[in-house]
GROMACS .gro file of C-alpha atoms in nm:
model
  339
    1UNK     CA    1  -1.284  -2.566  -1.270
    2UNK     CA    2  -1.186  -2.614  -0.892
    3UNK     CA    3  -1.568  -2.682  -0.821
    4UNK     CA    4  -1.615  -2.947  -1.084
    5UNK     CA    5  -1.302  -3.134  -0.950
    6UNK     CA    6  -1.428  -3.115  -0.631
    7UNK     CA    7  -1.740  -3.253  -0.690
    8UNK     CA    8  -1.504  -3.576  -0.886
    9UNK     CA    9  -1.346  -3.566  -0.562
   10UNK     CA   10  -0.974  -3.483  -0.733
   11UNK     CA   11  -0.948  -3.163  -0.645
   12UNK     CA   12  -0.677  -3.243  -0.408
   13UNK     CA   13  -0.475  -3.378  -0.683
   14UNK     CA   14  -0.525  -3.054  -0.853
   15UNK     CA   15  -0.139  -2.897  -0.924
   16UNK     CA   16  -0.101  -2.637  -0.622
   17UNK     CA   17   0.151  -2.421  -0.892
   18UNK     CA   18  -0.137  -2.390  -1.118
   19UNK     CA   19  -0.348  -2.255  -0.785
   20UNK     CA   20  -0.067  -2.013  -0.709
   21UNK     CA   21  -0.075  -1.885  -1.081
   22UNK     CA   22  -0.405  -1.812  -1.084
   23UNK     CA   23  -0.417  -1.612  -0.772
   24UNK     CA   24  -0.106  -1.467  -0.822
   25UNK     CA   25  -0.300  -1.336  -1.147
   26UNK     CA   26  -0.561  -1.191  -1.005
   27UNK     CA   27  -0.397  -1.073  -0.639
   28UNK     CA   28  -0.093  -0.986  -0.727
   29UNK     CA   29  -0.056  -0.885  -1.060
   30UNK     CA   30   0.158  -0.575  -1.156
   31UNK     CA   31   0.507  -0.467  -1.014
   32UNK     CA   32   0.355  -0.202  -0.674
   33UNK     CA   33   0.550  -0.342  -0.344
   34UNK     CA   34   0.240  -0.529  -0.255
   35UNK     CA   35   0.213  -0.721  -0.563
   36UNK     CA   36   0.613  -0.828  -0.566
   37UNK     CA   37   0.569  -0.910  -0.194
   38UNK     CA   38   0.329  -1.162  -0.263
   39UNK     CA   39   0.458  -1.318  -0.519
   40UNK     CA   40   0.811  -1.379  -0.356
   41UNK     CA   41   0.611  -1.514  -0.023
   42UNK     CA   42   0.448  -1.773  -0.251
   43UNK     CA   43   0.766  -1.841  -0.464
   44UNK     CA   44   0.929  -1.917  -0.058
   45UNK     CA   45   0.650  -2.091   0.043
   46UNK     CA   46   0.648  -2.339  -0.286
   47UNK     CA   47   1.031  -2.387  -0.262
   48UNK     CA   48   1.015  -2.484   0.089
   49UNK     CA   49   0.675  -2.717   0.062
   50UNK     CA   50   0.955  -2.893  -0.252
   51UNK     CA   51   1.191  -2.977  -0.014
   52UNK     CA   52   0.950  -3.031   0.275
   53UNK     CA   53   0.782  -3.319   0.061
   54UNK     CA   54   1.066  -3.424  -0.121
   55UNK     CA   55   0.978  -3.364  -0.494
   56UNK     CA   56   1.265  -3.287  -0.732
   57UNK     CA   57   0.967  -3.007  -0.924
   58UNK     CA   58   0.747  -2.801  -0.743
   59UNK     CA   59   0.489  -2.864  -1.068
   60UNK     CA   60   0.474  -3.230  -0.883
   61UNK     CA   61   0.321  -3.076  -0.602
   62UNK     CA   62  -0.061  -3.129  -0.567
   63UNK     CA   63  -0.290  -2.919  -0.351
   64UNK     CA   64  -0.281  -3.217  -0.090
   65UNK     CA   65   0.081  -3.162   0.008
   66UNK     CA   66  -0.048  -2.770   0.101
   67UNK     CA   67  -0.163  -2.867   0.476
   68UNK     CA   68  -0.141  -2.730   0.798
   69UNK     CA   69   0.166  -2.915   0.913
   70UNK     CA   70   0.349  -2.762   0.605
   71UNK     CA   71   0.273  -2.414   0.643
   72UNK     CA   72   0.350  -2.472   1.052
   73UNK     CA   73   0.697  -2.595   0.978
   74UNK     CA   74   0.757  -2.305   0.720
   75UNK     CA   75   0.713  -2.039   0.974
   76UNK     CA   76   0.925  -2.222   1.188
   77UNK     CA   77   1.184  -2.277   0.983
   78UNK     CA   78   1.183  -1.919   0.875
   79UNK     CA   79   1.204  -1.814   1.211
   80UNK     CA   80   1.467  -2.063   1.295
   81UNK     CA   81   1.672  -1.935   0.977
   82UNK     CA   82   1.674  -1.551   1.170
   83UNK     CA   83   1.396  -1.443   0.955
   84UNK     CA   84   1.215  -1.093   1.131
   85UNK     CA   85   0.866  -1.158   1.273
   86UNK     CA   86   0.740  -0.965   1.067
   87UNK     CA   87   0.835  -1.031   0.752
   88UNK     CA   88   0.761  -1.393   0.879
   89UNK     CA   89   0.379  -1.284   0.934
   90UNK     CA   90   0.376  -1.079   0.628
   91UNK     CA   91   0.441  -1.463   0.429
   92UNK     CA   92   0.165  -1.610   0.632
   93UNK     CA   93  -0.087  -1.383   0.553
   94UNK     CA   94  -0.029  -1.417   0.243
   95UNK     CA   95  -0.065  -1.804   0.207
   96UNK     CA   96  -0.350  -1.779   0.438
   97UNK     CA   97  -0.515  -1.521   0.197
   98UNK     CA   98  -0.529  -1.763  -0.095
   99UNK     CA   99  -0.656  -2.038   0.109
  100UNK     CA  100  -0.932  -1.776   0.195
  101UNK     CA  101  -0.996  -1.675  -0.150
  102UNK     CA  102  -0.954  -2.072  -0.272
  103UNK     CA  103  -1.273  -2.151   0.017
  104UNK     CA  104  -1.463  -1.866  -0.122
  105UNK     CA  105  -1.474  -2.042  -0.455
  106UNK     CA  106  -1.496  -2.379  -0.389
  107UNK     CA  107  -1.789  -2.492  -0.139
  108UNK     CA  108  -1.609  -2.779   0.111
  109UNK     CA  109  -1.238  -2.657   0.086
  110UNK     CA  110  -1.115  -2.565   0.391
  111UNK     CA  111  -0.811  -2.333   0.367
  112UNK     CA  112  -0.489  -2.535   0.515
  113UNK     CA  113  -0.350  -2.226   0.699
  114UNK     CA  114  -0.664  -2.073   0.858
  115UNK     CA  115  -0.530  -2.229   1.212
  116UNK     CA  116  -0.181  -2.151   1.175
  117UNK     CA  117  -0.032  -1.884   1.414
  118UNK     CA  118   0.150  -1.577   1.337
  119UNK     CA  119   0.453  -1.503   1.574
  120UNK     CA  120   0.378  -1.229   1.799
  121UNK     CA  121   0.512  -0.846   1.662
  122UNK     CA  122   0.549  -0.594   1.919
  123UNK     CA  123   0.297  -0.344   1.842
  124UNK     CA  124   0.451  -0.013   1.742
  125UNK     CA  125   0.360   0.303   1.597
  126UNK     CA  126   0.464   0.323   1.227
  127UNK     CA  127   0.733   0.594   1.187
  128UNK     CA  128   0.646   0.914   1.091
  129UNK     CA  129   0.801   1.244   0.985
  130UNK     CA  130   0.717   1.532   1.214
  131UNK     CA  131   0.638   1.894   1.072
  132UNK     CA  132   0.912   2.046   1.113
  133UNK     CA  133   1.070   1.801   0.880
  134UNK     CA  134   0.766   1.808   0.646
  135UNK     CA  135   0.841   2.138   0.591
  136UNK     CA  136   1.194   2.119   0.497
  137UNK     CA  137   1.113   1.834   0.277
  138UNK     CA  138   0.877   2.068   0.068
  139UNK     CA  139   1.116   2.308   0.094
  140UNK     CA  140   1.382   2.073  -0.112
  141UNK     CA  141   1.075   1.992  -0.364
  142UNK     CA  142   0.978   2.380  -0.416
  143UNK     CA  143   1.371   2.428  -0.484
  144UNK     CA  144   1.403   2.135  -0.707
  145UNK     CA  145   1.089   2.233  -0.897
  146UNK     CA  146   1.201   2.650  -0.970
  147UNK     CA  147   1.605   2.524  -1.037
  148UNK     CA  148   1.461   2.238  -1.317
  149UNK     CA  149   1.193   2.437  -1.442
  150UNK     CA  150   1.088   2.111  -1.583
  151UNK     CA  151   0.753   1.906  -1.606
  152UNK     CA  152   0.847   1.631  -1.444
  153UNK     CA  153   1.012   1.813  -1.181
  154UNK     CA  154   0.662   1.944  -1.161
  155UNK     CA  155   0.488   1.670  -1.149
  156UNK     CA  156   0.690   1.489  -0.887
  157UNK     CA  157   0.680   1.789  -0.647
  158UNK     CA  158   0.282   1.826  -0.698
  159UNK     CA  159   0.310   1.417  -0.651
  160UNK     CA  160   0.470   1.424  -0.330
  161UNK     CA  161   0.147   1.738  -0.217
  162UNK     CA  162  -0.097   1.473  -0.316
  163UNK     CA  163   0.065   1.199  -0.106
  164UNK     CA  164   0.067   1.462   0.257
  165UNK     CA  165  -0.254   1.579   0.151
  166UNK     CA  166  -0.465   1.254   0.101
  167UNK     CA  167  -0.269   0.979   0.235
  168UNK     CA  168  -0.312   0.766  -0.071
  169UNK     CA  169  -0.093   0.461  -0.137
  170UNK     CA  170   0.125   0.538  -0.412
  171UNK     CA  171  -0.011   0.265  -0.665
  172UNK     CA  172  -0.309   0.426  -0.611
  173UNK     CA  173  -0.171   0.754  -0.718
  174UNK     CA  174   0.032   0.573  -0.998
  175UNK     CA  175  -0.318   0.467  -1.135
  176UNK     CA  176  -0.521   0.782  -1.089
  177UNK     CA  177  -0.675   0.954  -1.417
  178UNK     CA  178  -0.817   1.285  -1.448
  179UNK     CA  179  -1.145   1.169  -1.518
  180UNK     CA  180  -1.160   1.080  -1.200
  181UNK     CA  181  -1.140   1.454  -1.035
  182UNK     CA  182  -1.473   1.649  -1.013
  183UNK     CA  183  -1.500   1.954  -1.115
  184UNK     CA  184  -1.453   2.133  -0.802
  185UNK     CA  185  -1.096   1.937  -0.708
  186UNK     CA  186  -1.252   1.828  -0.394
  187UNK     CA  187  -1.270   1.493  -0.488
  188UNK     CA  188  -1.086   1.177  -0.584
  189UNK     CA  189  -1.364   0.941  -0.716
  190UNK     CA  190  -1.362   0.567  -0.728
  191UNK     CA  191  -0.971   0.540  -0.605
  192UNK     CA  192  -0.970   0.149  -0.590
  193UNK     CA  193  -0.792   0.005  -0.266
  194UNK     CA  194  -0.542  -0.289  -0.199
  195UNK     CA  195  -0.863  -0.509  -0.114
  196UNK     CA  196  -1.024  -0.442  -0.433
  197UNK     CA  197  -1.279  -0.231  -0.306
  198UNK     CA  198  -1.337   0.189  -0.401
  199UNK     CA  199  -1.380   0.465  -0.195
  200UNK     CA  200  -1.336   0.846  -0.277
  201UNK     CA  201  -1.033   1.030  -0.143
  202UNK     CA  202  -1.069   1.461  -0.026
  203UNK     CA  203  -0.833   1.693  -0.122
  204UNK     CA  204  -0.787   1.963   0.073
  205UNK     CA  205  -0.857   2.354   0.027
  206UNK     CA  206  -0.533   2.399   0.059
  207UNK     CA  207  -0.414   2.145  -0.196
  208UNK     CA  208  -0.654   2.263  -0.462
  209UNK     CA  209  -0.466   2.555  -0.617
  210UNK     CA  210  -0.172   2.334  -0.646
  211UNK     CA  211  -0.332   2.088  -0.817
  212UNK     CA  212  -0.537   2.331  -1.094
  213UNK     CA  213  -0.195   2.458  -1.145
  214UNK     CA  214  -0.030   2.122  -1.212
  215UNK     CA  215  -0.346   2.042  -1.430
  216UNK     CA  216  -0.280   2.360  -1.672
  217UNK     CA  217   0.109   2.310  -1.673
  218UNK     CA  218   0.028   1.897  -1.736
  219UNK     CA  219  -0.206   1.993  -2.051
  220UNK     CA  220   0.014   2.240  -2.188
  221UNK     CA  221   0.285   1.931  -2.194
  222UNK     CA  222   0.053   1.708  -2.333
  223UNK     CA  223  -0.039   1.935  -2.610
  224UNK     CA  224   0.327   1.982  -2.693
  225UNK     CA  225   0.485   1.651  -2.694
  226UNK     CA  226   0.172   1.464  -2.787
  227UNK     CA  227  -0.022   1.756  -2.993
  228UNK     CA  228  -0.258   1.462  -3.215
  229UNK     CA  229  -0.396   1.379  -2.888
  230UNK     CA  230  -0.783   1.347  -2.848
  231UNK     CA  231  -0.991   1.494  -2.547
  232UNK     CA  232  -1.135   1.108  -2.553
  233UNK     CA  233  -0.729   0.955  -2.513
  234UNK     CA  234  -0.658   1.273  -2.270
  235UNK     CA  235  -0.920   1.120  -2.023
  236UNK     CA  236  -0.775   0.801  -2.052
  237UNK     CA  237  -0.456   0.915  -1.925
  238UNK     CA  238  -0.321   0.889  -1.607
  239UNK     CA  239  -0.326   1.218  -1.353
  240UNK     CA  240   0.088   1.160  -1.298
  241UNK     CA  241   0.206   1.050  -1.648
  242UNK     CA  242   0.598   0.974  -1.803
  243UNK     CA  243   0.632   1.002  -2.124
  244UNK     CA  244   0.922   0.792  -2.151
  245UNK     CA  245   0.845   0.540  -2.432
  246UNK     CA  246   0.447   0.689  -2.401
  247UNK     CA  247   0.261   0.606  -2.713
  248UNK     CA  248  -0.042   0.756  -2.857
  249UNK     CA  249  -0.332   0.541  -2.801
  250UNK     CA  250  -0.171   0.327  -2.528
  251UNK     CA  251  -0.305   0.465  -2.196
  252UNK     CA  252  -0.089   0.239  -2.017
  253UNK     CA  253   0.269   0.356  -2.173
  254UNK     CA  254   0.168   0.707  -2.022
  255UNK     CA  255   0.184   0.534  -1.666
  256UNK     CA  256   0.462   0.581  -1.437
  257UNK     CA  257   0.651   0.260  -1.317
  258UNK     CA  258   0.619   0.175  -0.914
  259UNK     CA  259   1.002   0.230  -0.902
  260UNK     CA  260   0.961   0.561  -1.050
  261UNK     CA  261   0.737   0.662  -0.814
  262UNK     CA  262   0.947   0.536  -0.523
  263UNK     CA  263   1.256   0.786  -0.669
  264UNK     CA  264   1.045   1.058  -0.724
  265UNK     CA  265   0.978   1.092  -0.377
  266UNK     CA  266   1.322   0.930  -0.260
  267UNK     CA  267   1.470   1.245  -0.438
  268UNK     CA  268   1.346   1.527  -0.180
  269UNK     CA  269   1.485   1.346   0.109
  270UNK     CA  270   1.612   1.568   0.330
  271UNK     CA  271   1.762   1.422   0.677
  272UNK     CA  272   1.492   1.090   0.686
  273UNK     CA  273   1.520   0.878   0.302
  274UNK     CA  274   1.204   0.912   0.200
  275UNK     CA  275   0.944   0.664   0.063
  276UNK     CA  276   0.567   0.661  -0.024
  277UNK     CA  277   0.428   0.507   0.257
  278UNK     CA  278   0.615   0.718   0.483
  279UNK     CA  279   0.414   0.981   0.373
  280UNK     CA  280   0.116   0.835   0.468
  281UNK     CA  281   0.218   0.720   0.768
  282UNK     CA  282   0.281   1.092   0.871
  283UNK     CA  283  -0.096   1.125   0.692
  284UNK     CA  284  -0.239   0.891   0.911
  285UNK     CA  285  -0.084   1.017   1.261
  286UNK     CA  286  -0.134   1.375   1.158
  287UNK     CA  287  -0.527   1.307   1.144
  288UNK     CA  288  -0.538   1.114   1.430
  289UNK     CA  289  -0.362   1.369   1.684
  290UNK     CA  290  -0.584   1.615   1.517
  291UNK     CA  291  -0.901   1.453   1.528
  292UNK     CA  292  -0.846   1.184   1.810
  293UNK     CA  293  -1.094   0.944   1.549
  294UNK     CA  294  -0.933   0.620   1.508
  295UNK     CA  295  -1.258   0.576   1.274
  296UNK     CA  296  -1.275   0.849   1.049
  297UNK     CA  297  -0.835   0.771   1.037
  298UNK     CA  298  -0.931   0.439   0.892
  299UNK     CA  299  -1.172   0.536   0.655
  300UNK     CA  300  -0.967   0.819   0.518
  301UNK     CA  301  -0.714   0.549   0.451
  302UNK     CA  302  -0.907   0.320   0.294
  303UNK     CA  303  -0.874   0.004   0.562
  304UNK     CA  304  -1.136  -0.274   0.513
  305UNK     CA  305  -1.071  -0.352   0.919
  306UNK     CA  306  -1.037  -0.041   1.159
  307UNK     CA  307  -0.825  -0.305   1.354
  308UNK     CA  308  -0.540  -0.263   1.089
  309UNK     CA  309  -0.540   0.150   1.202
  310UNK     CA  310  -0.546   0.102   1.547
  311UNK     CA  311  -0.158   0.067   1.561
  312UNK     CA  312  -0.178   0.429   1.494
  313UNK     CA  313  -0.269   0.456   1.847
  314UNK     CA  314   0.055   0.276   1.979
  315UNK     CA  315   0.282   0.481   2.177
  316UNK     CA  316   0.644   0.460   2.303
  317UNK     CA  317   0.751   0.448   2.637
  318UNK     CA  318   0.875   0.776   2.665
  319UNK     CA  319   0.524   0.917   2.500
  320UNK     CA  320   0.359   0.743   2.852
  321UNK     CA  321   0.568   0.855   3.043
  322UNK     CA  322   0.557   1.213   2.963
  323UNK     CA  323   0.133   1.176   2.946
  324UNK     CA  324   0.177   1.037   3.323
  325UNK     CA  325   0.406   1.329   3.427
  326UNK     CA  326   0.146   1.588   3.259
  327UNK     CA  327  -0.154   1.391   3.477
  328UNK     CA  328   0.005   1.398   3.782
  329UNK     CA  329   0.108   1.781   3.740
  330UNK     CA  330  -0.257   1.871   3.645
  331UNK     CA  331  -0.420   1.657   3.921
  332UNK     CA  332  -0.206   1.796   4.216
  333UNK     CA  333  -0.252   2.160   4.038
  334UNK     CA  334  -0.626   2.054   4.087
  335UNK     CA  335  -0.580   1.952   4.458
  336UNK     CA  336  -0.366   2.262   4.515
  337UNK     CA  337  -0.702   2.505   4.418
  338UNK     CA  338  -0.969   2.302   4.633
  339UNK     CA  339  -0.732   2.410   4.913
   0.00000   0.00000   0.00000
């Protein structure tokens, strides 16, 4: 559509809302963090561009009013409303990825944002939990698990192994099916990433057992809630399913909401509140202190750009100054045995 009304020279007059619908549609689609995020930067961003042109309806607005004096005086204005930096950045990126995705489609468009700056962010090392506190937190999930003697205390606990183990988002978890473990449980095949793209996740030795246990303890749930269900609809099921309002022959009611993930691991907090991404966070700098491999880190992860890992490798000032301390210690211990 875009390219024909190029080609009639209107695509500028094209209505910019029905742009944002359709990428909203097929970028963020679904209710995962991600998804919501996007769609409330765009929602800003439209609101704003209203005022900024002086339309009563944003449905008045035309592609043409999306330039790169509009999107400049958005992130100033958020920044002059108090807005953080990076939240700030987080709503650029995402208007500049659907004028990237709008230029991939339509041959001549160039995106409106592509030259617009993001404020500088002082580059720190995502937070992490250490293992000390790792441990207590699967201490609180074991407990949880043997007092509720439940499944879907069960499940969460065995959710929350997954996370440590693989460092998988959690919509990716949310979304995983059994079909798509090999036979071994050393795989996670085809786990699709934020940018679209697949890549197959490890799971550890040690993870394993957990996980054929979960398996056996999910089935025998299955088979008593749901006992008319096929091997075929079993496949189709997700790895982590709620059967709250799950219906036979809808794979999808079997799926557990993004908020419900978020609670299930909120719930073993011990001293930090928990949340998904934490979890991979302490993934991420776990494998990195271990292997010092800022590459292999970012393909474990699933990155598209090894640049988005590298703030893995950002340390406090405290962390330097106890590394210069140690070098100065081991190079006059050096000195000290030449003499």
């Amino acid at each position: 559509m875009f390219a024909e009304q190029l080609a009639s020279g209107s695509l500028g007059k094209t209505p910019l809302l029905k742009v944002i619908e359709s990428y909203s549609r097929y970028y963020a689609a679904g209710q995962s963090h991600t998804a919501r995020a996007k769609r409330l930067d765009l929602k800003r961003f439209i609101d704003f561009l209203a005022r900024y042109r002086a339309v009563k309806r944003v449905q008045t607005l035309k592609i043409n009013d999306w330039d790169f004096s509009a999107v400049q005086k958005f992130v100033d204005e958020l920044l002059s409303e108090g807005e953080a930096p990076a939240t700030v950045a987080r709503r650029l990126a995402t208007i500049k990825h659907m004028g990237r995705a709008l230029a991939e489609k339509v041959p001549g468009f160039t995106n409106p944002a592509r030259e617009v700056k993001a404020p500088k962010l002082q580059a720190l090392c995502p937070k992490s939990l250490d293992p000390s506190e790792i441990e207590e937190i699967r201490a609180a999930a074991s407990n949880r698990a043997k007092k509720r003697g439940s499944f879907n205390a069960l499940r969460n606990q065995t959710l929350l192994e997954l996370l440590l183990d693989t460092g998988i988002r959690a919509e990716e978890a949310r979304l995983l099916k059994t079909s798509q473990l090999d036979d071994q449980l050393e795989w996670i095949k085809s786990v699709k990433t934020k940018g679209r793209r697949y890549r197959n996740v490890y799971i550890t030795s040690s993870m394993r057992p957990r996980l054929k246990e979960y398996l056996m303890l999910r089935e025998r749930a299955l088979n008593k809630r749901f006992p008319r269900l096929t091997l075929h609809q079993k496949s189709a099921l997700p790895l982590f399913p709620s059967f709250y309002r799950a219906e036979i022959g809808k794979a999808d009611s079997f799926l557990m909401g993004a908020k419900t993930i978020w609670r299930a691991v909120n719930e073993f907090s011990a001293g930090t509140p928990l949340h998904p991404h934490l979890l991979r966070h302490s993934f991420a700098v776990d494998l990195l202190n271990s292997s010092k491999d800022i590459r292999l880190v970012s393909q474990a992860l699933g990155h598209s750009d090894v640049r988005v890992t590298m703030r893995y490798t950002e340390r406090e000032e405290h962390e330097i100054a106890v590394a210069l301390e140690r070098s100065r210690e081991n190079s006059t211990k050096r000195r000290s045995k030449r003499r």
